[in-house]
mmCIF file of C-alpha atoms in Angstrom:
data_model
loop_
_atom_site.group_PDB
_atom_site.id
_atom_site.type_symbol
_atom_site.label_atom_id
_atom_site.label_comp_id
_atom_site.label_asym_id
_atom_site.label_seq_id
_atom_site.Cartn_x
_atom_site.Cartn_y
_atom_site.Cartn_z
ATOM 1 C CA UNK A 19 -2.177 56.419 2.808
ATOM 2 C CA UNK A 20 -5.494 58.148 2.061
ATOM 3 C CA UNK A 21 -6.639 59.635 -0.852
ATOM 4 C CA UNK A 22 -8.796 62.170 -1.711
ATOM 5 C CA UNK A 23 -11.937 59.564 -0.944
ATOM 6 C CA UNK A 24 -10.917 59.118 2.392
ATOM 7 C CA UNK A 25 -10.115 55.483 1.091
ATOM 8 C CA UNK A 26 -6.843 53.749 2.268
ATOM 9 C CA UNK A 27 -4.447 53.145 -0.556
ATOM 10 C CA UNK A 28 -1.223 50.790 -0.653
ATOM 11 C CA UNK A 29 0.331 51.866 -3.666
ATOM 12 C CA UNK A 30 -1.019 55.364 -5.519
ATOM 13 C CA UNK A 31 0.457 53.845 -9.101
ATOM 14 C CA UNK A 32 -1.626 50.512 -8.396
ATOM 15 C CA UNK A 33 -5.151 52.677 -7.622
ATOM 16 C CA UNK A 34 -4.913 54.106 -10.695
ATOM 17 C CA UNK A 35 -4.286 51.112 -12.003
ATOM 18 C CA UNK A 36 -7.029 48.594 -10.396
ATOM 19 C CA UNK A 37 -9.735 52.042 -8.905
ATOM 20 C CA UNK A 38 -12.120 49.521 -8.203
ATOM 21 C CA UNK A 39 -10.356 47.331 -5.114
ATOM 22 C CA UNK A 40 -11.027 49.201 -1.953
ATOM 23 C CA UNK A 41 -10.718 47.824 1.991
ATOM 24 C CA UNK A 42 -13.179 47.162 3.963
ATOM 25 C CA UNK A 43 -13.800 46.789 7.998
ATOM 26 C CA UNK A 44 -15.467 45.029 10.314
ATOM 27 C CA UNK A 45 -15.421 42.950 13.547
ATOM 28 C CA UNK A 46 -15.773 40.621 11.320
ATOM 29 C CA UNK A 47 -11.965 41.045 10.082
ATOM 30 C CA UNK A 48 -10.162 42.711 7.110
ATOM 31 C CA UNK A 49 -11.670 42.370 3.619
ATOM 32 C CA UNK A 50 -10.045 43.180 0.313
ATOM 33 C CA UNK A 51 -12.985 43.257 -2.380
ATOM 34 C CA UNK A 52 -13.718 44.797 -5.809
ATOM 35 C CA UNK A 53 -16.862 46.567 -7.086
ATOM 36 C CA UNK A 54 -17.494 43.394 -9.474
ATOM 37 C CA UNK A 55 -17.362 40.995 -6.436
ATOM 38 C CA UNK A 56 -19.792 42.722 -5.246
ATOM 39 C CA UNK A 57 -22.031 43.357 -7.856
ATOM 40 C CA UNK A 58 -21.698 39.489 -8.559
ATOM 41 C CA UNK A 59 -23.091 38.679 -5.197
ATOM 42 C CA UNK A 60 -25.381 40.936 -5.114
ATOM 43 C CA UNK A 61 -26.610 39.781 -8.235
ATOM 44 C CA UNK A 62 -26.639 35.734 -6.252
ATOM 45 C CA UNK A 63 -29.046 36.976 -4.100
ATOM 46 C CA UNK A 64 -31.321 38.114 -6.681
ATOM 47 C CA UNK A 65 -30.933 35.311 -8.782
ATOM 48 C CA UNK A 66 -29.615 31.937 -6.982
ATOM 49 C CA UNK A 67 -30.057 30.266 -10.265
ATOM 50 C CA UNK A 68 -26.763 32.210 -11.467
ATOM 51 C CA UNK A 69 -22.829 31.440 -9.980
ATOM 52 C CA UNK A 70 -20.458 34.208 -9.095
ATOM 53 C CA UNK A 71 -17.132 34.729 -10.587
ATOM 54 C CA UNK A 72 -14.734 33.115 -7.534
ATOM 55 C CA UNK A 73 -12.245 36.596 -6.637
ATOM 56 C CA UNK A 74 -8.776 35.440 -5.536
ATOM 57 C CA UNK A 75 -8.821 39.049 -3.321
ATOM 58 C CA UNK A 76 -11.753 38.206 -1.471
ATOM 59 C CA UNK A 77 -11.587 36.389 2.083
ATOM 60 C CA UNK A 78 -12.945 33.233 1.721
ATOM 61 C CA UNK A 79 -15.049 33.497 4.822
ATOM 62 C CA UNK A 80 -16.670 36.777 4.308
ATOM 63 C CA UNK A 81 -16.952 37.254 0.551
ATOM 64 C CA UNK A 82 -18.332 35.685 -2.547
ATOM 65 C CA UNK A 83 -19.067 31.991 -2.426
ATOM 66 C CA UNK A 84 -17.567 29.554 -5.130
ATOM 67 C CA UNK A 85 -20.166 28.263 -7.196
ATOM 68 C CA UNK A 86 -22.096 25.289 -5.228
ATOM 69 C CA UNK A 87 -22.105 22.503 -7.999
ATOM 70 C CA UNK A 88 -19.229 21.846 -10.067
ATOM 71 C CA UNK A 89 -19.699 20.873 -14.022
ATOM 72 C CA UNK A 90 -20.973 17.220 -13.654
ATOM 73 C CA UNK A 91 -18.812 16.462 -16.995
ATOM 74 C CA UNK A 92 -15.735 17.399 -15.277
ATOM 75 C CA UNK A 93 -16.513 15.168 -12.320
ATOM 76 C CA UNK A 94 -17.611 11.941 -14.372
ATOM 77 C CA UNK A 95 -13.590 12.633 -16.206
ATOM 78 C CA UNK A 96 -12.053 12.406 -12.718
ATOM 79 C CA UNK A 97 -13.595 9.215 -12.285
ATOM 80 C CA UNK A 98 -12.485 7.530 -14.765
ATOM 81 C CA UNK A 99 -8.686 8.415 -13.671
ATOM 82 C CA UNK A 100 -6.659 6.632 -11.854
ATOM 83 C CA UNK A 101 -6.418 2.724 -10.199
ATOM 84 C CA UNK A 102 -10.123 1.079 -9.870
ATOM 85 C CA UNK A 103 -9.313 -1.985 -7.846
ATOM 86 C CA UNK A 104 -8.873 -1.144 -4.202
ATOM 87 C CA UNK A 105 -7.202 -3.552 -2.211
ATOM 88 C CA UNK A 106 -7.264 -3.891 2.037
ATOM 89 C CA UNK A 107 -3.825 -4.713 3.214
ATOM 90 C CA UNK A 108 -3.716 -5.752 7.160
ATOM 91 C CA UNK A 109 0.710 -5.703 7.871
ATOM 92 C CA UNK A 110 2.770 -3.956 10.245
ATOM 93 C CA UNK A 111 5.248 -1.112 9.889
ATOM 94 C CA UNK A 112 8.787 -1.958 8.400
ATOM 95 C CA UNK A 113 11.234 0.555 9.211
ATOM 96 C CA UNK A 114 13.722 -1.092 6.551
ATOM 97 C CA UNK A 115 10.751 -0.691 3.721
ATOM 98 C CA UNK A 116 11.766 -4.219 2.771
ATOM 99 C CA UNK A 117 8.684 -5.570 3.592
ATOM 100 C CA UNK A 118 5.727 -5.071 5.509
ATOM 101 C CA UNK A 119 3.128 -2.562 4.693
ATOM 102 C CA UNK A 120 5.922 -0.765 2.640
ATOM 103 C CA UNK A 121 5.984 -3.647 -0.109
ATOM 104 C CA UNK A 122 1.976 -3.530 0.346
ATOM 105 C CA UNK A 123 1.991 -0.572 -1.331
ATOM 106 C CA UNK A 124 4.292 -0.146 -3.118
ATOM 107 C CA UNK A 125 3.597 -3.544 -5.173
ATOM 108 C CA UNK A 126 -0.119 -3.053 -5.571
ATOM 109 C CA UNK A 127 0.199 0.615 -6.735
ATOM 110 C CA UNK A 128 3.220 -0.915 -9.075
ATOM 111 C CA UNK A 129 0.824 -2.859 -10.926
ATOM 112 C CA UNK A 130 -2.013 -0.409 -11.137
ATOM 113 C CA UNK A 131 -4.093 -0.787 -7.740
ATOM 114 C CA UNK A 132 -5.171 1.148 -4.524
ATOM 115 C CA UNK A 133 -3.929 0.214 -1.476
ATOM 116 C CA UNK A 134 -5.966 0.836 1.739
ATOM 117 C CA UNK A 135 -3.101 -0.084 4.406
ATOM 118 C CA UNK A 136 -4.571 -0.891 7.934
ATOM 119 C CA UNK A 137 -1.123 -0.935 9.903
ATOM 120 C CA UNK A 138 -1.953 -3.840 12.194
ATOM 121 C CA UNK A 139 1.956 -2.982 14.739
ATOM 122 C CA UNK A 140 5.315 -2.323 13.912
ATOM 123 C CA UNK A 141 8.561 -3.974 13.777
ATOM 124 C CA UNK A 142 11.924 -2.905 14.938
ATOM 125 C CA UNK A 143 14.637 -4.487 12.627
ATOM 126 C CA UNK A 144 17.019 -3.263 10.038
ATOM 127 C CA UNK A 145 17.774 -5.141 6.737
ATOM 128 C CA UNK A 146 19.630 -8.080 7.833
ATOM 129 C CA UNK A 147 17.041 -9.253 10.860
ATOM 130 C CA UNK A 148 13.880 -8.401 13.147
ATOM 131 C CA UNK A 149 14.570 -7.949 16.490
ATOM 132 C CA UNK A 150 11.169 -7.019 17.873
ATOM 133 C CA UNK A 151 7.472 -6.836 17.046
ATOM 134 C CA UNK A 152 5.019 -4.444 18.845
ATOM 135 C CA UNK A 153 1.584 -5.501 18.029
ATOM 136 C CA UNK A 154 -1.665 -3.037 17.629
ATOM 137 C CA UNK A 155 -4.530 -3.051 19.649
ATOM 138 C CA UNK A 156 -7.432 -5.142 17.659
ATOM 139 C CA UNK A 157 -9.799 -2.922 18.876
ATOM 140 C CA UNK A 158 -7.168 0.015 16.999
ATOM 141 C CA UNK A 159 -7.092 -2.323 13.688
ATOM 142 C CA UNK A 160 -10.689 -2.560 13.779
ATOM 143 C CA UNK A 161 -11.608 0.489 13.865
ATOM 144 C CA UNK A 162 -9.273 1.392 10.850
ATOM 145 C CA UNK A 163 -10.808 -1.455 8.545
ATOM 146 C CA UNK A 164 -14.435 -0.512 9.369
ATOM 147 C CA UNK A 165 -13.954 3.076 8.797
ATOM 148 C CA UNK A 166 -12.591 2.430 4.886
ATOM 149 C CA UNK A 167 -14.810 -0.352 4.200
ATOM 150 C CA UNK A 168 -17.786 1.168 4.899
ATOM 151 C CA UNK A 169 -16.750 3.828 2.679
ATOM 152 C CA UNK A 170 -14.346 2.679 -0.214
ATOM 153 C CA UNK A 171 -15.484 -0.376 -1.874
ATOM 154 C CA UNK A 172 -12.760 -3.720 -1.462
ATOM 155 C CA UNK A 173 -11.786 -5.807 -3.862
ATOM 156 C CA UNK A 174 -9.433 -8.201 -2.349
ATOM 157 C CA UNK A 175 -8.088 -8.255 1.239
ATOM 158 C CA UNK A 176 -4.236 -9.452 2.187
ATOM 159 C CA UNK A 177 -3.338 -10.115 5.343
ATOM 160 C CA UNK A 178 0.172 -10.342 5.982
ATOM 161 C CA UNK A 179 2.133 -10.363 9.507
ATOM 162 C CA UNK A 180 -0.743 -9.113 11.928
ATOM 163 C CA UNK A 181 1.538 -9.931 15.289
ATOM 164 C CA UNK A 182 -1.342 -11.293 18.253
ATOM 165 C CA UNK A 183 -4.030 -13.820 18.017
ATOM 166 C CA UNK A 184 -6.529 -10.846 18.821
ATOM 167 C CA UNK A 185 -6.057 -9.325 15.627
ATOM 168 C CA UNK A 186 -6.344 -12.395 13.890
ATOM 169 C CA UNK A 187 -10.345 -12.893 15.489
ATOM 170 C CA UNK A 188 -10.298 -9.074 14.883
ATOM 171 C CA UNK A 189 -9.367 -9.865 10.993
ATOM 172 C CA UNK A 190 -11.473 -12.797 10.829
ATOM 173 C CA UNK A 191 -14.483 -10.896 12.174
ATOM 174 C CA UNK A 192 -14.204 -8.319 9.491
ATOM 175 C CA UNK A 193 -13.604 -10.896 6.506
ATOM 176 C CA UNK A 194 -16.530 -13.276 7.511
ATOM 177 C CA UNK A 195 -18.715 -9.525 7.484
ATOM 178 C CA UNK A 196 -17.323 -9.352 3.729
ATOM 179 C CA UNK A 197 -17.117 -12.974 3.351
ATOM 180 C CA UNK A 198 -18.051 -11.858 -0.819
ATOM 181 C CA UNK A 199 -14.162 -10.514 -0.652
ATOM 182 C CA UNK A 200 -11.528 -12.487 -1.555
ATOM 183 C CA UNK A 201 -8.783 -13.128 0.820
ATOM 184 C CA UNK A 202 -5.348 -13.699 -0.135
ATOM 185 C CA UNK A 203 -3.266 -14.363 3.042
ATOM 186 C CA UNK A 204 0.788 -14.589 3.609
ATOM 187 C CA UNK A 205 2.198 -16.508 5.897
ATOM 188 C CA UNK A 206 6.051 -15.099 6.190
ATOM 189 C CA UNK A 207 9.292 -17.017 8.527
ATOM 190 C CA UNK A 208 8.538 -16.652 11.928
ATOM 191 C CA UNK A 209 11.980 -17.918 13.120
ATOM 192 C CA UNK A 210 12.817 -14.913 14.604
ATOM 193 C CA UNK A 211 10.186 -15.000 17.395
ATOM 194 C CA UNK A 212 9.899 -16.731 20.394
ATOM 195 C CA UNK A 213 8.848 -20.180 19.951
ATOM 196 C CA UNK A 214 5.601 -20.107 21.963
ATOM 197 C CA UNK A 215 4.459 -17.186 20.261
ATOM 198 C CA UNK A 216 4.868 -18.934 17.037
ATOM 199 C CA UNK A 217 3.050 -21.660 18.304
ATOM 200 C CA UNK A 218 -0.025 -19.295 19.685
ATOM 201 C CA UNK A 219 -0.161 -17.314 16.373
ATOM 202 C CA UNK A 220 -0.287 -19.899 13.522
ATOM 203 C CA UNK A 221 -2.673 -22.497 16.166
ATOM 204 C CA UNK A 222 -4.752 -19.011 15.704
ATOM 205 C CA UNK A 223 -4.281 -18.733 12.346
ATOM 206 C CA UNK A 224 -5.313 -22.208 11.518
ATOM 207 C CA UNK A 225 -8.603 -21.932 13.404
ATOM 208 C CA UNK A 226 -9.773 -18.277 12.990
ATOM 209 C CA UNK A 227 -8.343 -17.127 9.406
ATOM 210 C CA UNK A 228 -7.435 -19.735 7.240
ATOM 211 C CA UNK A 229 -10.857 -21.064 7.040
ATOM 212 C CA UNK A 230 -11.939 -18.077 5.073
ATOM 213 C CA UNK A 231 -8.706 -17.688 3.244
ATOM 214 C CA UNK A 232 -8.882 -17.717 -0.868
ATOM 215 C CA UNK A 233 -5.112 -17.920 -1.950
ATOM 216 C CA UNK A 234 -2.530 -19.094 1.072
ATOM 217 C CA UNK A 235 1.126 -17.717 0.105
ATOM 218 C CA UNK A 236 3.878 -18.933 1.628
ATOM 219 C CA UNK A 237 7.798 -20.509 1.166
ATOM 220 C CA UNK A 238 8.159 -24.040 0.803
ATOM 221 C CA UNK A 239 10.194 -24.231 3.961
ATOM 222 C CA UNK A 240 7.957 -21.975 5.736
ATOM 223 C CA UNK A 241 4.436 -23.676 5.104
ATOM 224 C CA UNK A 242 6.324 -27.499 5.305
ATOM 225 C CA UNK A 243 7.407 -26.380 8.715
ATOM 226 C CA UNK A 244 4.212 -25.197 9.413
ATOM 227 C CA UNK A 245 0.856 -27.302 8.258
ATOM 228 C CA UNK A 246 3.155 -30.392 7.949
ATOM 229 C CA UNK A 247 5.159 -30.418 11.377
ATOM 230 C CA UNK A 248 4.979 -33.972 11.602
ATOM 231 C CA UNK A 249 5.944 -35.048 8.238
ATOM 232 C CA UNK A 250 7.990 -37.974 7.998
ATOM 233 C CA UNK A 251 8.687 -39.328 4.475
ATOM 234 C CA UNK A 252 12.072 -39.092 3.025
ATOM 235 C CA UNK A 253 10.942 -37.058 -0.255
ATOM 236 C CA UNK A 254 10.275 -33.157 0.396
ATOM 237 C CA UNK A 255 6.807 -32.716 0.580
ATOM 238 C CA UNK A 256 5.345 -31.461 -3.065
ATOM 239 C CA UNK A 257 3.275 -28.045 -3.521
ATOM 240 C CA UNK A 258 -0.298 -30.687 -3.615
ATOM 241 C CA UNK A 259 1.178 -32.169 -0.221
ATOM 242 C CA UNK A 260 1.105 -28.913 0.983
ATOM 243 C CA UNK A 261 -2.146 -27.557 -0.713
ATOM 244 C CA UNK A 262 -3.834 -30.639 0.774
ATOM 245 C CA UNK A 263 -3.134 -29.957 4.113
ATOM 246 C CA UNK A 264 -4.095 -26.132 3.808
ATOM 247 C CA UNK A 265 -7.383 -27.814 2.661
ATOM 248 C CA UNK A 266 -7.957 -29.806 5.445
ATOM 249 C CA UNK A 267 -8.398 -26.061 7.151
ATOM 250 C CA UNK A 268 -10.886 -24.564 4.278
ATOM 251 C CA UNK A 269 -7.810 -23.196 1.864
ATOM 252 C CA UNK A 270 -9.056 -23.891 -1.943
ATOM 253 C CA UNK A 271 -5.715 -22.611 -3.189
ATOM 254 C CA UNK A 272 -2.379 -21.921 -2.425
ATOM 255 C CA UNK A 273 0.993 -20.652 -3.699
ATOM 256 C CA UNK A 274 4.010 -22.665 -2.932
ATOM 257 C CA UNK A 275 7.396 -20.363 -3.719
ATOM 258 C CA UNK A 276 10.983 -21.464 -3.839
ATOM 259 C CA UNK A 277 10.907 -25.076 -4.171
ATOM 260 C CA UNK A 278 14.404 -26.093 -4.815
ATOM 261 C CA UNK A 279 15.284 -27.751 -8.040
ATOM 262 C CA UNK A 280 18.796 -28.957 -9.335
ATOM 263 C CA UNK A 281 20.977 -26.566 -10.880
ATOM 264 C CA UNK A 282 20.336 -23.371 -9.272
ATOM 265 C CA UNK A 283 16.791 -23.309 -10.145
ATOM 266 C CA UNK A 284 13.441 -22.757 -8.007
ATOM 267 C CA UNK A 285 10.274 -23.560 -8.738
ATOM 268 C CA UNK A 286 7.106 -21.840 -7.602
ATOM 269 C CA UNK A 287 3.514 -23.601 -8.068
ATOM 270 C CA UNK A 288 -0.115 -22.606 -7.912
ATOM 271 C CA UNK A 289 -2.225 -25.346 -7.188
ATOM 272 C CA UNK A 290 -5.365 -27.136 -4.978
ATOM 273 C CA UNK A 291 -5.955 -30.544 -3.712
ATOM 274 C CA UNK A 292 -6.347 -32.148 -6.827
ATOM 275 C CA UNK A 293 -4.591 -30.528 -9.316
ATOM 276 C CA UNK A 294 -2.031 -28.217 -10.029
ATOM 277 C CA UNK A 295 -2.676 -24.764 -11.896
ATOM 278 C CA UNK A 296 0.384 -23.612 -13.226
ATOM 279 C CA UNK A 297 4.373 -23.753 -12.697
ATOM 280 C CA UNK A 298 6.685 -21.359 -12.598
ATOM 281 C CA UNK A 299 9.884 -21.813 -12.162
ATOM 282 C CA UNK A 300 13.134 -19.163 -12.351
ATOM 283 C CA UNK A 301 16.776 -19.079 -11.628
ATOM 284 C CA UNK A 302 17.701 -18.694 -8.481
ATOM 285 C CA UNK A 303 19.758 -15.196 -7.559
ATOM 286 C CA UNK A 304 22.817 -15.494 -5.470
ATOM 287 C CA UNK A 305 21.961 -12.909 -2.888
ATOM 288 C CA UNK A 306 19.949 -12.682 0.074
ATOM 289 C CA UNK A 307 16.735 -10.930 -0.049
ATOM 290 C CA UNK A 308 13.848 -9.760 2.160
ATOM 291 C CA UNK A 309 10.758 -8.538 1.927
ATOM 292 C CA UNK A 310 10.029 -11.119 -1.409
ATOM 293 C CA UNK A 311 6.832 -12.933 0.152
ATOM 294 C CA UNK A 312 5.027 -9.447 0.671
ATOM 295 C CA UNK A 313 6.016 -8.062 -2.521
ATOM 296 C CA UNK A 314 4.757 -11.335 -4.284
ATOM 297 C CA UNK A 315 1.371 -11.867 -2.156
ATOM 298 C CA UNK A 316 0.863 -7.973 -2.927
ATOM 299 C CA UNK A 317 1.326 -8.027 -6.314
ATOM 300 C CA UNK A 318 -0.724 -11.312 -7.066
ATOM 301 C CA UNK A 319 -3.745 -9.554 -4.535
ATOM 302 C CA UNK A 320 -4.143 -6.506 -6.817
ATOM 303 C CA UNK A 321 -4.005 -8.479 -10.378
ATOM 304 C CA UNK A 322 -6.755 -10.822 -8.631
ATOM 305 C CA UNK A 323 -8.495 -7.273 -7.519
ATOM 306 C CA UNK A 324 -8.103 -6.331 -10.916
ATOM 307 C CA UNK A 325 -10.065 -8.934 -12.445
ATOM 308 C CA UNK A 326 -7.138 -10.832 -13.770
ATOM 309 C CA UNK A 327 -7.982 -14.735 -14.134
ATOM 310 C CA UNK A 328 -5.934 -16.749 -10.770
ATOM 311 C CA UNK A 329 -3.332 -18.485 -12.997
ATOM 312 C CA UNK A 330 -2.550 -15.736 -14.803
ATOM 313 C CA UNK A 331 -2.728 -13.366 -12.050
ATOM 314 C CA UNK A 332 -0.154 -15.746 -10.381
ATOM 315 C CA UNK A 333 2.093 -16.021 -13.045
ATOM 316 C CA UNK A 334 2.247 -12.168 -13.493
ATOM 317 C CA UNK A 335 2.528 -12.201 -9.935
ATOM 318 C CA UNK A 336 5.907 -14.248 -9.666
ATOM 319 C CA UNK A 337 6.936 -12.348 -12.999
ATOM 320 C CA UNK A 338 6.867 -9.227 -11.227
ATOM 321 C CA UNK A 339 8.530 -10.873 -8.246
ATOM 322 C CA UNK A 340 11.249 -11.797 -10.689
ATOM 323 C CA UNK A 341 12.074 -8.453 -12.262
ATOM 324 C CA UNK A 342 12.177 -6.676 -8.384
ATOM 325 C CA UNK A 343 15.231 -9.379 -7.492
ATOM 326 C CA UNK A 344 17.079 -8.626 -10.477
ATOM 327 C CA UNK A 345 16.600 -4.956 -9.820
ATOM 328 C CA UNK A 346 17.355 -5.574 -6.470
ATOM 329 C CA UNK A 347 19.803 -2.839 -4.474
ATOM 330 C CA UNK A 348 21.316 -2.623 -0.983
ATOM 331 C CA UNK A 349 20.225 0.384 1.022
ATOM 332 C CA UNK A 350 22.085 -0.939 4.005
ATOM 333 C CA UNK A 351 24.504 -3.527 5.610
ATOM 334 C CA UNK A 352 22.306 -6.088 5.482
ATOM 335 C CA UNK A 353 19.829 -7.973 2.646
ATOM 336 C CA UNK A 354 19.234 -7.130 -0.335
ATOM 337 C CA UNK A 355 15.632 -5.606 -0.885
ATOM 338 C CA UNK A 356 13.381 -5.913 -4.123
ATOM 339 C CA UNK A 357 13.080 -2.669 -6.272
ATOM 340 C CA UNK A 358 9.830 -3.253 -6.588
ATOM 341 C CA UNK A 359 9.349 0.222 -8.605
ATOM 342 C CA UNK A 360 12.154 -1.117 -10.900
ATOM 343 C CA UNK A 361 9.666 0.235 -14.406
ATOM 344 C CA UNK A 362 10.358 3.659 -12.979
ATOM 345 C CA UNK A 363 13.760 4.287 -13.276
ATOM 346 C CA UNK A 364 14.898 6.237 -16.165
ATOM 347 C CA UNK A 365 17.295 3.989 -18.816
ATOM 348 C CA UNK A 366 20.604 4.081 -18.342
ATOM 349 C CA UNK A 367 23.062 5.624 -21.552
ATOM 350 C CA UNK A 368 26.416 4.319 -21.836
ATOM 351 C CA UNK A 369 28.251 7.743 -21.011
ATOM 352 C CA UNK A 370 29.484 8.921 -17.515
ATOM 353 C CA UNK A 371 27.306 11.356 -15.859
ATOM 354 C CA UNK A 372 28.818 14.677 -15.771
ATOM 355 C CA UNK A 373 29.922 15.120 -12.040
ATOM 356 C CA UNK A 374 28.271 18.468 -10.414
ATOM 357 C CA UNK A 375 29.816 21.337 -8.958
ATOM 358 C CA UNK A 376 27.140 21.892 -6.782
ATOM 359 C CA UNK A 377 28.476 20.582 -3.260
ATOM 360 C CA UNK A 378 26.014 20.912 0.251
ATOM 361 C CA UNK A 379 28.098 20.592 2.997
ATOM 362 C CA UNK A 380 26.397 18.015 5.801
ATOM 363 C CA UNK A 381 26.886 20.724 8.344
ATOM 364 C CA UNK A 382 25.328 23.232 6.714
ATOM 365 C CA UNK A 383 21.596 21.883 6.321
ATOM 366 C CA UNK A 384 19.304 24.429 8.473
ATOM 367 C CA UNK A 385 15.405 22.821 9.291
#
């Protein structure tokens, strides 16, 4: 309505209440402002040196401006929240969230990093098996890494299943750019591929990526199976057997898991060449898991981002590990899956839960 100003009023009770806000038009558009608002800018343009008071009525695009430069103290407190080591993860999608760039980040930001996930394809499989891969374009994967690392600054990058020789050059091109970066690199079972494929990717991997590979993760079957195909003595090849034949392709370290042991017990060992670092062994769990190898190569590439000494970071690493297979839970049919965010859950108390009588029907959901 209008009042006796010829002014256009939505309430009468709230004008008397608040006389200053009036409405204003334009071709511009509509804009709801108060006589301080615009005393306050006027009084910007006078003096730039001063900041206006920031009116919640006024349209963003044609009133006031916000003051230009926030309080430097509150910016320098922001900084100092939050995960510092930053961690590039190259994986494709898992669907299941057992593993894949799903365990990427959720282990690094479980023990205190940032993950910076460059999603490299995608699988299609549900928690019992993989039935396809469908790789990424290396120009695509590229393109993602550049873009954050010219940016963000890396700590460590993991490369975990990257599905085509192409984005292993395309991985290796970026890591010899930041050959200062540590590189901790996964190799997971491949058994579910095609044979020739197998054969195409780790030849690929041997020649383009493990050369400038830090920390090589893998099973004991896995890497055996792998950089000692032709192996023919009748003991198991040992974590150093193994660790010496990464070297041979420029690995310094590497970390052997789930080396069998007698009674029910695996061991899992850190070593190079010539020595070994440290030993870790655990009782074995009588389930099936998956998605263990990128939870573990995760975790252990943040605590290494995080400054953590190798050893150490390893054995935190495989402690970690340890405490997301004991936690472990069955979202499916199929394998058991880590709970790799097993510190979050709230403790348990001995009493039943009181049962709700709130009930949602499943036909009754509206989107």
């Amino acid at each position: 309505m209008l009042d006796g100003s010829n002014r256009l009023v939505i309430n009468p009770a709230a004008n008397q209440a608040h006389p200053c806000f009036s409405i204003a038009h334009s071709l511009k558009g509509l804009r709801i402002e108060c006589k301080d608002c615009i005393e306050a800018t006027l009084a910007i343009r006078l003096s730039p040196a001063q900041s206006s008071p920031f009116c919640l009525l006024t349209n963003p695009k044609t009133g006031p401006s916000m003051p230009t430069l926030p309080d430097p103290s509150i910016a320098l407190e922001t900084e100092d929240d939050g995960p510092g080591a930053c961690v590039m993860v190259f994986n494709a999608n898992d669907p299941s969230g057992a593993g894949g760039i799903t365990a990427d980040i959720t282990a690094i930001a479980s023990v205190g990093a940032h993950a910076l996930p460059i999603i490299t394809g995608a699988y299609a499989r549900d928690t019992a098996e993989v039935y396809d891969h469908f790789c990424m374009d290396d120009e695509a994967v590229t393109e993602q890494a550049r873009a954050i690392l010219e940016d963000v600054p890396v700590q460590v990058i993991k490369v975990g299943f990257v599905g085509s020789p192409e984005n292993l050059s395309a991985i290796a091109e970026l890591a010899s750019d930041y050959s200062d970066i540590p590189l901790v690199a996964y190799m997971p079972d491949l058994s579910w591929w095609q044979e020739d494929q197998i054969d195409l990717y780790q030849d690929a991997y041997n020649e383009l990526l493990l050369p400038l590979t830090t920390v090589l993760v893998g099973n004991h079957s896995t890497l055996c199976r792998w950089l000692l195909p032709e192996w023919s003595a009748e003991r198991s090849p040992t974590a150093r057997d193994i660790a010496r034949a990464a070297d041979a392709f420029g690995v310094p370290y590497t970390l052997v898991t789930g080396i069998p042991l007698p009674d029910q017990f695996i061991d899992n060992v850190l070593c190079s060449p010539t020595a070994v670092l440290c030993s870790n062994k655990f009782e074995r769990f009588e389930a099936v898991f998956a998605g263990a190898g990128d939870t573990l190569s995760a975790a252990l590439a943040a605590l290494i981002a995080s400054d953590t000494e190798l050893t150490e970071s390893a054995t935190e690493a495989l402690s970690y590990l340890d405490r997301c297979l004991e936690s472990g839970f069955r979202p499916g049919m199929g394998n058991v899956l880590p709970d790799r965010l097993f510190w979050a859950h709230p403790e348990t108390d001995d009493e039943e839960p009181q049962e709700s009588s709130f009930e949602i029907s499943p036909n009754d959901t509206r989107h």
